[in-house]
mmCIF file of C-alpha atoms in Angstrom:
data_model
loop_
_atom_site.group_PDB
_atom_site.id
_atom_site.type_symbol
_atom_site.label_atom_id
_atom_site.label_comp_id
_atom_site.label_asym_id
_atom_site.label_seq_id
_atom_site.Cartn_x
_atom_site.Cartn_y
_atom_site.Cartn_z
ATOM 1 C CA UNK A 414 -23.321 -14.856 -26.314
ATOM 2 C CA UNK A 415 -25.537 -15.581 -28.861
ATOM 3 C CA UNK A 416 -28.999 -15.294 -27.466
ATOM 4 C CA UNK A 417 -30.249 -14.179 -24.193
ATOM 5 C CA UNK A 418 -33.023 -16.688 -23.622
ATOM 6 C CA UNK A 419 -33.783 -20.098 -24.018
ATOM 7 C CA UNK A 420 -37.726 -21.142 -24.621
ATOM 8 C CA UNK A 421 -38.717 -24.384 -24.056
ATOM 9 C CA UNK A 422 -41.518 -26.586 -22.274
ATOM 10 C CA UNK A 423 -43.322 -22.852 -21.499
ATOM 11 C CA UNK A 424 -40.642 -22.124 -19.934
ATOM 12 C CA UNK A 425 -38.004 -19.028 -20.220
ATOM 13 C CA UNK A 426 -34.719 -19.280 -18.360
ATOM 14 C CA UNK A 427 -31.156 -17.376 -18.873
ATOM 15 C CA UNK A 428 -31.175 -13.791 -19.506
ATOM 16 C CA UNK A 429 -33.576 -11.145 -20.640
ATOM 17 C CA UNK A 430 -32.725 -8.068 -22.852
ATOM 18 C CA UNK A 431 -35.976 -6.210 -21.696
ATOM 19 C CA UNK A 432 -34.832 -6.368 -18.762
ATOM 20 C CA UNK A 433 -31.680 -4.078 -19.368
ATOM 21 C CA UNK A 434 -35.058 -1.481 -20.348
ATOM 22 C CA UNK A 435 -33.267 -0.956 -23.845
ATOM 23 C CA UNK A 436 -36.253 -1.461 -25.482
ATOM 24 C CA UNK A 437 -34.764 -4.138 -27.938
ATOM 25 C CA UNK A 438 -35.694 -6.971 -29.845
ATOM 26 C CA UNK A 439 -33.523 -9.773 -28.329
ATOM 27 C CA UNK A 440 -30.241 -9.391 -29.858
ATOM 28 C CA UNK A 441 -28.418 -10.943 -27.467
ATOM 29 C CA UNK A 442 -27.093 -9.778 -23.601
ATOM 30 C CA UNK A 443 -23.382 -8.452 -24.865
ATOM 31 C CA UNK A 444 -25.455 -6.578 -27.510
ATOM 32 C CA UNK A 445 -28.054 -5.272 -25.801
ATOM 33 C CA UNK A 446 -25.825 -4.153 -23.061
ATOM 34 C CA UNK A 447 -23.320 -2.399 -24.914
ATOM 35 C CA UNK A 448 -26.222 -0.440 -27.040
ATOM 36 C CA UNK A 449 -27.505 0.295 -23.608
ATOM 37 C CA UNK A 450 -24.176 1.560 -22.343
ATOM 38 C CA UNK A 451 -23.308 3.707 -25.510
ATOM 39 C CA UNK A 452 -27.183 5.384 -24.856
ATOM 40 C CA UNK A 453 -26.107 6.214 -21.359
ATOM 41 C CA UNK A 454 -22.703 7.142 -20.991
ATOM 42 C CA UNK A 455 -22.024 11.040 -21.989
ATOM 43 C CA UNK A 456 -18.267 11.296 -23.613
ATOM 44 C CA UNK A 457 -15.838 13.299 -21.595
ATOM 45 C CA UNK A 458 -15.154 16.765 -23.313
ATOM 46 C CA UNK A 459 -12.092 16.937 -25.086
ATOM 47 C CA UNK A 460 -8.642 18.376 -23.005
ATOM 48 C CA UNK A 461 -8.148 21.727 -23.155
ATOM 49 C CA UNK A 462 -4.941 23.407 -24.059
ATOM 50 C CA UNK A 463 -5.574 25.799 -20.892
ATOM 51 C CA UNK A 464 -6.108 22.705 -18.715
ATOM 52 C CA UNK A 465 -2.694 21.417 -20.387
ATOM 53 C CA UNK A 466 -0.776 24.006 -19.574
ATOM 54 C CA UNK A 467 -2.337 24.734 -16.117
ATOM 55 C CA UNK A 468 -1.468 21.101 -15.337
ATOM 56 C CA UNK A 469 2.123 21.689 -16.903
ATOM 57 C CA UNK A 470 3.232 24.456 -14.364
ATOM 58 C CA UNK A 471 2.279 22.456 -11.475
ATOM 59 C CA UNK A 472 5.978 22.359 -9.614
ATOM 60 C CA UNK A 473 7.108 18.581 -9.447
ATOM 61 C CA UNK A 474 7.981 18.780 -5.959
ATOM 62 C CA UNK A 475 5.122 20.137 -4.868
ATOM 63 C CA UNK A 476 2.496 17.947 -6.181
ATOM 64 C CA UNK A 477 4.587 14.816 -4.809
ATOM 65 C CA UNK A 478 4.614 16.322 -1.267
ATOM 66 C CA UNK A 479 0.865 16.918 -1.532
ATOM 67 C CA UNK A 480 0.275 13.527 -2.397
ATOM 68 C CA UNK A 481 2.494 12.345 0.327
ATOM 69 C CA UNK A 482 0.812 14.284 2.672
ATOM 70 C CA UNK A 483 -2.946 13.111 1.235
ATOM 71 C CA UNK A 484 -1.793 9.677 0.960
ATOM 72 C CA UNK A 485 -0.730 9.638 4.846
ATOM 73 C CA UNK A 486 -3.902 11.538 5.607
ATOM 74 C CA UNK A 487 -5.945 9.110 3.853
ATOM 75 C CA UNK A 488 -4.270 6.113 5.842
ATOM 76 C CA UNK A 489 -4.488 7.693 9.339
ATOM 77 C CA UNK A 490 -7.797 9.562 9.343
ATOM 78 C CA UNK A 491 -10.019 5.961 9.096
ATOM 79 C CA UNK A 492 -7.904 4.513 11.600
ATOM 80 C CA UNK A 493 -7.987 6.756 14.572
ATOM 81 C CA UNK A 494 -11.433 7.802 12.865
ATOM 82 C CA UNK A 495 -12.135 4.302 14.249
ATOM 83 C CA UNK A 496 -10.562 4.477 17.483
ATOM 84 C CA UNK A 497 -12.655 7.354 18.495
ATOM 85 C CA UNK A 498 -15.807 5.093 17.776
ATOM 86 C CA UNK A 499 -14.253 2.611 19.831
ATOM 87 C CA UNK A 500 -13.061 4.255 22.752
ATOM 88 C CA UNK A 501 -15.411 6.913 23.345
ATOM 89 C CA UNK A 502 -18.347 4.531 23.280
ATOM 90 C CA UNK A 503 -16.361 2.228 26.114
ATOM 91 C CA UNK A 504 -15.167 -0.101 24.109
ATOM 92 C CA UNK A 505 -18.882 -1.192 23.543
ATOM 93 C CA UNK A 506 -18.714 -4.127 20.816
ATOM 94 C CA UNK A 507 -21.462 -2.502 18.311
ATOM 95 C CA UNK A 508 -18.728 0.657 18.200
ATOM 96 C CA UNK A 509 -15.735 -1.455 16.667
ATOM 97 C CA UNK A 510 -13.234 -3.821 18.079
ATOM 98 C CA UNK A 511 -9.557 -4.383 17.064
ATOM 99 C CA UNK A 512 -10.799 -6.290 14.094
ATOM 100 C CA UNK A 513 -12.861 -2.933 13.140
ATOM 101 C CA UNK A 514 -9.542 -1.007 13.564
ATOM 102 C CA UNK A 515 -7.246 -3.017 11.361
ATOM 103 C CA UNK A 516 -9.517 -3.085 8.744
ATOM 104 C CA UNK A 517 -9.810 0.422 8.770
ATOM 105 C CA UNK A 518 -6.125 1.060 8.638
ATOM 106 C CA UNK A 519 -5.881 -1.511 5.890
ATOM 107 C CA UNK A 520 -8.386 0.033 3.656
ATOM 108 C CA UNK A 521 -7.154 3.408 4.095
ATOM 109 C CA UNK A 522 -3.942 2.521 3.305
ATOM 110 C CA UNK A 523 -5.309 0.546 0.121
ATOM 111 C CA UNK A 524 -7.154 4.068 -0.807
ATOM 112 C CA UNK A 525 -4.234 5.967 -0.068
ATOM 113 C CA UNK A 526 -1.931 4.139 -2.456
ATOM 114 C CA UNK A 527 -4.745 3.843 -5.082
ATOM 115 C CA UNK A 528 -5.360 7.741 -4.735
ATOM 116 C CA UNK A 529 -2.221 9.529 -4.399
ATOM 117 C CA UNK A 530 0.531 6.486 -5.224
ATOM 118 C CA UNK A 531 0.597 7.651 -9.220
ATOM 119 C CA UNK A 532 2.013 10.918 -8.488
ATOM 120 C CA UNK A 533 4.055 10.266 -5.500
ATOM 121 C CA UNK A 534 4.942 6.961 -5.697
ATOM 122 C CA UNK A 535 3.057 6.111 -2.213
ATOM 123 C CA UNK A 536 5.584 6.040 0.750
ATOM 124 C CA UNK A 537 3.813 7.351 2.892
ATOM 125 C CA UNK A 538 6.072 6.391 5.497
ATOM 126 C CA UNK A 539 9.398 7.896 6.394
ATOM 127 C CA UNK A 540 11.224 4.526 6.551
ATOM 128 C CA UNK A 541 9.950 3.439 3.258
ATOM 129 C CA UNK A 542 11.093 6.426 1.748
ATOM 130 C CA UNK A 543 14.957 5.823 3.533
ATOM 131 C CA UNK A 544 14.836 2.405 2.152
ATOM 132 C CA UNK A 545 13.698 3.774 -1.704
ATOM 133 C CA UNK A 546 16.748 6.200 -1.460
ATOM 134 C CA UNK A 547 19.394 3.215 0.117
ATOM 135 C CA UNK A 548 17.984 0.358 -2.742
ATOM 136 C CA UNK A 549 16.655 2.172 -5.559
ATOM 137 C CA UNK A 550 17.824 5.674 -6.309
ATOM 138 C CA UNK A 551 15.879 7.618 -4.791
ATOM 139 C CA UNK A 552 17.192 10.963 -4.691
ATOM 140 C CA UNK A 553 18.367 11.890 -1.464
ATOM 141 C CA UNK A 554 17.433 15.607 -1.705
ATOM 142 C CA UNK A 555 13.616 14.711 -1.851
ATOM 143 C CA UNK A 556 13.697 12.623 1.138
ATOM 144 C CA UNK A 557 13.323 15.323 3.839
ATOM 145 C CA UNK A 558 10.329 16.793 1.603
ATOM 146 C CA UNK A 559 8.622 13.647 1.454
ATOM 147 C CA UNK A 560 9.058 12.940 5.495
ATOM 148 C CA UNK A 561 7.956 16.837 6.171
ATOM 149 C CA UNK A 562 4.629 16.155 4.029
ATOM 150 C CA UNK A 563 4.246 12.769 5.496
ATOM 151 C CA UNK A 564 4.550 13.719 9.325
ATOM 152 C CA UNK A 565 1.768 16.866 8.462
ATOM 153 C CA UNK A 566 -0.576 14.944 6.903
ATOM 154 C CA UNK A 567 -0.822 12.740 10.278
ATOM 155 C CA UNK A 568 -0.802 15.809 11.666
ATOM 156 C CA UNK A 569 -3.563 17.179 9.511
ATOM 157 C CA UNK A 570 -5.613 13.886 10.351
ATOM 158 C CA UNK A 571 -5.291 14.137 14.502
ATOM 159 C CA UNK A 572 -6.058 18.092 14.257
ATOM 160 C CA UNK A 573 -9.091 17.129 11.777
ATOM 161 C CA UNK A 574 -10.490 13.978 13.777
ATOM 162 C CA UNK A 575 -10.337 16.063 17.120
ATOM 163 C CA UNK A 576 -12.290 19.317 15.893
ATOM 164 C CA UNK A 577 -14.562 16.641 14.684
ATOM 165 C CA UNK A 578 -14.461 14.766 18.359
ATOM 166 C CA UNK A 579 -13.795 17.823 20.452
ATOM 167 C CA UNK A 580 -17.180 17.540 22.946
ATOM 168 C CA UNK A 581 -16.795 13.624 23.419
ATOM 169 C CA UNK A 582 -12.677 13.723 23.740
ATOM 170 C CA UNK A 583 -12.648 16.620 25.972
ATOM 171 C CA UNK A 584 -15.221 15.362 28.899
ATOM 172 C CA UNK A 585 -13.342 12.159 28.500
ATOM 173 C CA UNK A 586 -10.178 14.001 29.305
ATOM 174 C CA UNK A 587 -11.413 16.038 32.120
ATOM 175 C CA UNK A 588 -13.123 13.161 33.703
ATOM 176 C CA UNK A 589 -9.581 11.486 33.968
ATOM 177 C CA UNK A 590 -8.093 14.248 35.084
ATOM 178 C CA UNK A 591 -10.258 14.465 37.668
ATOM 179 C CA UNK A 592 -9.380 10.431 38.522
ATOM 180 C CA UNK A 593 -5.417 12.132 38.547
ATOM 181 C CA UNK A 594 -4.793 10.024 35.443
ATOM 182 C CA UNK A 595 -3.217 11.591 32.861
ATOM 183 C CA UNK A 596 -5.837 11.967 29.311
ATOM 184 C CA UNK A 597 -2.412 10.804 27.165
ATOM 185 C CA UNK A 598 -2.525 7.240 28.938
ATOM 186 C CA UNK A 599 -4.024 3.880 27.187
ATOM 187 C CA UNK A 600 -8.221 4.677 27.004
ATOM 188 C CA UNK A 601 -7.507 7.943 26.981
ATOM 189 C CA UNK A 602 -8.143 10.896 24.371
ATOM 190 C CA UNK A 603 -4.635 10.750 23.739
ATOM 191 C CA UNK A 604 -4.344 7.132 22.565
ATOM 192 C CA UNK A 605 -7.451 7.836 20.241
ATOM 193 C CA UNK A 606 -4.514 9.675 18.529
ATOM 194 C CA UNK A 607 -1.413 7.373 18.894
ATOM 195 C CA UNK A 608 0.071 4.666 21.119
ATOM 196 C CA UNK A 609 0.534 4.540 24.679
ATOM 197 C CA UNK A 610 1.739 1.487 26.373
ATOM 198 C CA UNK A 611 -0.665 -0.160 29.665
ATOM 199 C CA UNK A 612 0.296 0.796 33.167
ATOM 200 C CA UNK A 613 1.839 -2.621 33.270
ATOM 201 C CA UNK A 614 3.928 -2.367 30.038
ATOM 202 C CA UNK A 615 6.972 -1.080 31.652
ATOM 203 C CA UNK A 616 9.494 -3.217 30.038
ATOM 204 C CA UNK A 617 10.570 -0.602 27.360
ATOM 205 C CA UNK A 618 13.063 -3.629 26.073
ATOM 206 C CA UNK A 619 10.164 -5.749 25.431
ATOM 207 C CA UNK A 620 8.288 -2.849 24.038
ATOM 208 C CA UNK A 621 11.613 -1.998 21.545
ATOM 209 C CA UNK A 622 11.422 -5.883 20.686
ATOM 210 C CA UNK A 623 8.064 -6.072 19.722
ATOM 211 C CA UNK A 624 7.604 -2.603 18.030
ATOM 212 C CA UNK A 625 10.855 -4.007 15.787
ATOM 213 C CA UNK A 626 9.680 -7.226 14.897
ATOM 214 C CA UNK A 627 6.192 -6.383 13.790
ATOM 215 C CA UNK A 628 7.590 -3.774 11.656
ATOM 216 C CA UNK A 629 10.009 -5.850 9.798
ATOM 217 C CA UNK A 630 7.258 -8.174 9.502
ATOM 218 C CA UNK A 631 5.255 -5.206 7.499
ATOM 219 C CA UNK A 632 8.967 -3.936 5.641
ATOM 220 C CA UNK A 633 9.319 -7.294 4.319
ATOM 221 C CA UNK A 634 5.802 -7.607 2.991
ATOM 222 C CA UNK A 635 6.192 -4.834 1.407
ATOM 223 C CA UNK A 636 9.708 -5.135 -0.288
ATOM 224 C CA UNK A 637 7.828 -8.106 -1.240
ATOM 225 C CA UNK A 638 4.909 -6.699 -3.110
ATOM 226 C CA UNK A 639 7.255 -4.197 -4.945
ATOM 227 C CA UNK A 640 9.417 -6.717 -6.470
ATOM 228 C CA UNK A 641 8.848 -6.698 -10.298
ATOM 229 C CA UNK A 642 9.788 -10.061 -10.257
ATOM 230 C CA UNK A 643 7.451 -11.506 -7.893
ATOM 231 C CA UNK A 644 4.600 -13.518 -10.217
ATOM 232 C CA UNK A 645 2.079 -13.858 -7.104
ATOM 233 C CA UNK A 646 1.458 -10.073 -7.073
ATOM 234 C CA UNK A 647 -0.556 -8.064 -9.881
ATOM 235 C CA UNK A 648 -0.489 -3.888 -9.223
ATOM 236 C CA UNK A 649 -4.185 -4.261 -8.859
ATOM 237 C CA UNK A 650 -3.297 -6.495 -5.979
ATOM 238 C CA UNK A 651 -0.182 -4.345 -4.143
ATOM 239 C CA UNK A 652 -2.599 -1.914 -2.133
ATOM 240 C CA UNK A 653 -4.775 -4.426 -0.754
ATOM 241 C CA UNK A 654 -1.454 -6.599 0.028
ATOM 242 C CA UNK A 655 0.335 -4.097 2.044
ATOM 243 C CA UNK A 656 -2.813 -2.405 3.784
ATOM 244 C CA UNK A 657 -3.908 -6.125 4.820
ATOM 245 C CA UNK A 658 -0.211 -6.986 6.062
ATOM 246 C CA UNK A 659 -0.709 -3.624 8.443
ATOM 247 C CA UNK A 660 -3.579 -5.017 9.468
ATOM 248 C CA UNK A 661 -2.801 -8.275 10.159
ATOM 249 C CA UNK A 662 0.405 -6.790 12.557
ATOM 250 C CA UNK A 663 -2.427 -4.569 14.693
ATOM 251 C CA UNK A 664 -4.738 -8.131 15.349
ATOM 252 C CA UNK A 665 -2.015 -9.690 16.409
ATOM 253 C CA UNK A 666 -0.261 -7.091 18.359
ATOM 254 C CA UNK A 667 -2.386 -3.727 18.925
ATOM 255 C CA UNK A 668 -3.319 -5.265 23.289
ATOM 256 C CA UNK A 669 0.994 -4.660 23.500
ATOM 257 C CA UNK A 670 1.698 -1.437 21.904
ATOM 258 C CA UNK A 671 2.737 -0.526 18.670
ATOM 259 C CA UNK A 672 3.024 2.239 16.112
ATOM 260 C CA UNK A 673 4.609 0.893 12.822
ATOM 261 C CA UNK A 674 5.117 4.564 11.296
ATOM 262 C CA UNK A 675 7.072 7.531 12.025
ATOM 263 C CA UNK A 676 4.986 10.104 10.308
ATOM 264 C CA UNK A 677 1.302 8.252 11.462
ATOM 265 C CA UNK A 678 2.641 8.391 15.231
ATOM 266 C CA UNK A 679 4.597 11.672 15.671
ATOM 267 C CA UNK A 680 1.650 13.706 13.748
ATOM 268 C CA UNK A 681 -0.755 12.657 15.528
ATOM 269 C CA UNK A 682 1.209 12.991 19.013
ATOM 270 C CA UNK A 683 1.758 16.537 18.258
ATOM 271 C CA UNK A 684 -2.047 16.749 18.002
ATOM 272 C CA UNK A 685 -2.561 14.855 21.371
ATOM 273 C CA UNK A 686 0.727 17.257 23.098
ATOM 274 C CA UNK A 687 -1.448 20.555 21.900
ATOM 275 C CA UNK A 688 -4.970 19.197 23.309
ATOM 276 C CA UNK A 689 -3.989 16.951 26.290
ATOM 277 C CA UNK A 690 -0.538 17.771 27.583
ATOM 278 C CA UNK A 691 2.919 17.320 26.758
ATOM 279 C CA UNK A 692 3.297 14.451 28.653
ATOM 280 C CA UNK A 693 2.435 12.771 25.088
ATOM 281 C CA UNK A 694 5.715 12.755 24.764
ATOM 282 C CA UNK A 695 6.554 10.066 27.770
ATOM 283 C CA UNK A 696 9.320 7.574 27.726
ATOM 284 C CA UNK A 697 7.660 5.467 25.251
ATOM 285 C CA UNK A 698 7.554 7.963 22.492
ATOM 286 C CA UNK A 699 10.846 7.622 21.438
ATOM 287 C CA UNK A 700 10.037 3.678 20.322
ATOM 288 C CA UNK A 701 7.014 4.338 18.670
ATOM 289 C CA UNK A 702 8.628 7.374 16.849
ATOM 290 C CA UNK A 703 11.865 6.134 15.685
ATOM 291 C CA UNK A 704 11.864 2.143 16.076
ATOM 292 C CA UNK A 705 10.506 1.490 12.880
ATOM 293 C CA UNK A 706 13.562 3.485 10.933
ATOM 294 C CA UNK A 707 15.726 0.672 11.487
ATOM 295 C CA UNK A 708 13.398 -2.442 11.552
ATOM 296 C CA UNK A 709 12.293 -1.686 8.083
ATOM 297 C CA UNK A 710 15.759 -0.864 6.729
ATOM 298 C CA UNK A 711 16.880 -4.210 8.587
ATOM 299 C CA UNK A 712 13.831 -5.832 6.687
ATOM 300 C CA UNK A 713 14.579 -4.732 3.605
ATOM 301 C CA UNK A 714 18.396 -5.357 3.940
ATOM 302 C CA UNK A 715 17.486 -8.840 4.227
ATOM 303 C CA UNK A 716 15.379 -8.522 1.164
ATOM 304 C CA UNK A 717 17.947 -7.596 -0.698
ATOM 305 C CA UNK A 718 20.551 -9.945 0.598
ATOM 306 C CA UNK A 719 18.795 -13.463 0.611
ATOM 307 C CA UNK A 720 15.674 -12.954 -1.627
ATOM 308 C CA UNK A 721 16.164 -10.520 -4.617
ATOM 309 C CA UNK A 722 16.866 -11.808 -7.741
ATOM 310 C CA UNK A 723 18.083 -8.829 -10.099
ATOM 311 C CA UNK A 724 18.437 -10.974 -12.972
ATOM 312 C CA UNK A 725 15.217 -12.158 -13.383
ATOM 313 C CA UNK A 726 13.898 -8.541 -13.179
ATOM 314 C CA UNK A 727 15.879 -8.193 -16.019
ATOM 315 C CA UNK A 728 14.792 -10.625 -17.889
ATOM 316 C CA UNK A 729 11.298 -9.284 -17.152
ATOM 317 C CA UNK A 730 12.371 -6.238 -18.849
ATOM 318 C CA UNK A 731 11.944 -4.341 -15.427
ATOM 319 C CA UNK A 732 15.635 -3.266 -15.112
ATOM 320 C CA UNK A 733 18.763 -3.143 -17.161
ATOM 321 C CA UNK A 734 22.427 -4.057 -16.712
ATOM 322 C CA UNK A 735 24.866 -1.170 -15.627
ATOM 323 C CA UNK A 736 26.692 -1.831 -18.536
ATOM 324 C CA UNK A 737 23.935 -2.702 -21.055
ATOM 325 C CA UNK A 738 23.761 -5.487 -23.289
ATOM 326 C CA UNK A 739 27.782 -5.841 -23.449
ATOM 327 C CA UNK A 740 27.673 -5.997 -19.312
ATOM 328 C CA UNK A 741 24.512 -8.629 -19.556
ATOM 329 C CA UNK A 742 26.844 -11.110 -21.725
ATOM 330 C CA UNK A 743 29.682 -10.806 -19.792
ATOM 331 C CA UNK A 744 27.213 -11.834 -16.971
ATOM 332 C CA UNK A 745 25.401 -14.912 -18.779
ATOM 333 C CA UNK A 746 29.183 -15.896 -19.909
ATOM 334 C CA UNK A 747 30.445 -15.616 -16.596
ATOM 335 C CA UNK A 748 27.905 -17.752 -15.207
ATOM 336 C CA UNK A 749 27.869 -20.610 -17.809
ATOM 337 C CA UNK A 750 23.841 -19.740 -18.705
ATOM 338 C CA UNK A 751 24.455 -18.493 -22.026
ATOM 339 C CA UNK A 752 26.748 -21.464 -22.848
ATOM 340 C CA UNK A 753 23.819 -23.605 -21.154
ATOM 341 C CA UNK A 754 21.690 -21.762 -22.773
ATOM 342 C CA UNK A 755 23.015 -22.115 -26.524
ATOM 343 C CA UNK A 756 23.628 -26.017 -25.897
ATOM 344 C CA UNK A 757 19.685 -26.138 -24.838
ATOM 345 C CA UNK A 758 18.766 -24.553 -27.951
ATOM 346 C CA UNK A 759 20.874 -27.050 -30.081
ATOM 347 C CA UNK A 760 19.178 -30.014 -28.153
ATOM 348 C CA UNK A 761 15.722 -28.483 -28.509
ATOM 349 C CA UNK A 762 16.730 -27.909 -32.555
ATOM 350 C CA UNK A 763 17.824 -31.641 -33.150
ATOM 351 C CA UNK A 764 15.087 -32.912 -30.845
ATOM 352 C CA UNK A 765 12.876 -31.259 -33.411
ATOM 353 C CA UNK A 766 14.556 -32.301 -36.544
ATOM 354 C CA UNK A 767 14.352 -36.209 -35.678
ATOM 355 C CA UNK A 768 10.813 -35.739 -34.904
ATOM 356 C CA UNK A 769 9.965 -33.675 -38.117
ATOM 357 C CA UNK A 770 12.302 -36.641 -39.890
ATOM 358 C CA UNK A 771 10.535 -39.402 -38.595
ATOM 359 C CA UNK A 772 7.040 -37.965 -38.988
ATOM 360 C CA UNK A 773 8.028 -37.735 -42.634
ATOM 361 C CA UNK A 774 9.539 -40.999 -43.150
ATOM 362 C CA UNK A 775 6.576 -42.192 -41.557
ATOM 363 C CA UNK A 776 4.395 -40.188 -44.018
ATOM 364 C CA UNK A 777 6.290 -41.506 -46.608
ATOM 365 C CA UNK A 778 4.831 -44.329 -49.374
ATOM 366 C CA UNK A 779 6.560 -47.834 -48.594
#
């Protein structure tokens, strides 16, 4: 931009560089703004060779199952953070609603991927983690490392939230107790925590159903979103993506019952078997705990099957043949495309040398 103002008629519209407070003549707004960044900005010190090598001896594994267990922590603790509001308050509508809670889930889950996904790779979900080590090579031996740090950092979130809550949740809990109704029951201090089904949701078929469903919803989603291939997703994008598919499975679903994740359930129920009884572990715990193993597994298996295309993520440059370049032409020869392919180019060349010829003929003196 040129200038910042435009005078005319006693009139000044546009921009204004004394407004930035640089105190300079008008040089124009990218100008002025970058002097007035370079003035304000103070230039990180340089890396130190201690900090190198400090950062250097950091074990691997470690690090990855501290993010895991951040990552989870960050995802869980704004949810049920939320729920508490909710809850405690009665269910009053200037507390939070459902629509409060899946936001809050869907946020924390973009934060948690944002924060701790570059050194862990952000399961944060024991499923997601089975799935990286059935599709993409993730090594086995990490797996029950990564599911260990993801279950504690639930944990870490329901022990955290209730020190936090511990007045409010524990006259709610002895004033249902004193109704004979158990504090790990829906409304309860318990379900603050994690999921307990109404006193009329006693199909546990229905309740399998449902808890499957809206998980493979979320698996595919997110099988999805991790697709090199897929040109409607940018990385800036992916956290927001999953966290809002999350949400969108608790508006539509949360009145019925459901969990969605292993680690974000069973942490937290620990938490509400240790405070309110160990009837936390009812009938229903099983299918919040364990459904979503399979569901996402199935989602991603279908993923895989009908919707993957491994040859365009190698032509993306995200992935390589087995067998290299040699295995890559056997593949495009197999298939006819680099046949196709070579005849295309021919057409495209003589297509362009009869247009170059007659532009020059035409160019040409009679």
């Amino acid at each position: 931009m040129s200038s910042a103002h435009v005078e005319g008629g006693g009139h000044t519209t546009g921009y204004e560089a004394r407004r930035l407070h640089t105190n300079d003549m008008e040089i124009g707004v990218t100008d002025a703004i970058q002097k007035h960044v370079q003035r304000n900005v103070v230039a990180p010190k340089p890396v130190t060779q201690r900090r190198l090598d400090f950062e250097h001896s950091r074990p691997r594994w470690f690090r990855e199952m501290a993010a895991e267990a951040l990552g989870v922590f960050f995802y869980v603790y704004p949810g049920i953070a939320s729920q508490a509001s909710f809850f405690l308050n009665g269910t009053e509508p200037i507390f939070g609603s459902l629509f409060q809670i899946g936001w809050a889930y869907a946020i924390g889950i973009a934060f948690a991927i944002i924060v701790c996904g570059p050194t862990s790779g952000g399961h944060f979900n024991p499923a997601i983690t089975l799935c990286f080590a059935t599709w993409q090579g993730f090594p086995w031996k990490k797996v029950p490392y990564y599911i260990f740090a993801q279950i504690f950092g639930s944990f870490m979130a329901g022990l955290i939230l209730v020190g936090q809550y511990h007045p409010q949740l524990m006259l709610l809990a002895s004033g249902l107790r004193a109704k004979g109704v158990s504090p790990n029951s829906l409304g309860g201090p318990g379900s603050v925590l994690c999921s307990f089904p109404g006193p009329t949701e006693t199909n546990y078929g229905y309740l399998f159903f449902i808890e499957f469903f809206v998980d493979s919803f979320i698996g595919l989603v997110i099988w999805a979103v991790l697709d090199p291939a897929n040109p409607f997703i940018a990385p800036a994008s992916a956290p927001f993506v999953i966290g809002l598919a999350y949400a969108n499975m608790i508006w539509g679903f949360a009145n019925v019952t459901i969990s969605t994740n292993l680690a974000r359930d069973l942490g937290t129920r620990i938490v509400a078997a240790i405070f309110f009884g160990g009837d936390a572990f009812n009938r229903y715990a099983p299918i919040a705990i364990f459904v979503n193993v399979p569901a996402t597994l199935f989602a991603t298996l279908v993923y895989e099957v009908l919707l993957k295309d491994s040859f365009a993520i190698i032509a993306k440059g995200h992935n390589v043949h087995e067998d290299g370049e040699e295995g890559l032409t056997r593949h495009l020869t197999k298939t006819g495309t680099l046949e196709e392919g070579i005849t295309s180019n021919i057409a495209r060349r003589d297509n362009y040398n009869g247009v170059y010829e007659n532009g020059k003929a035409e160019a040409s003196p009679v």
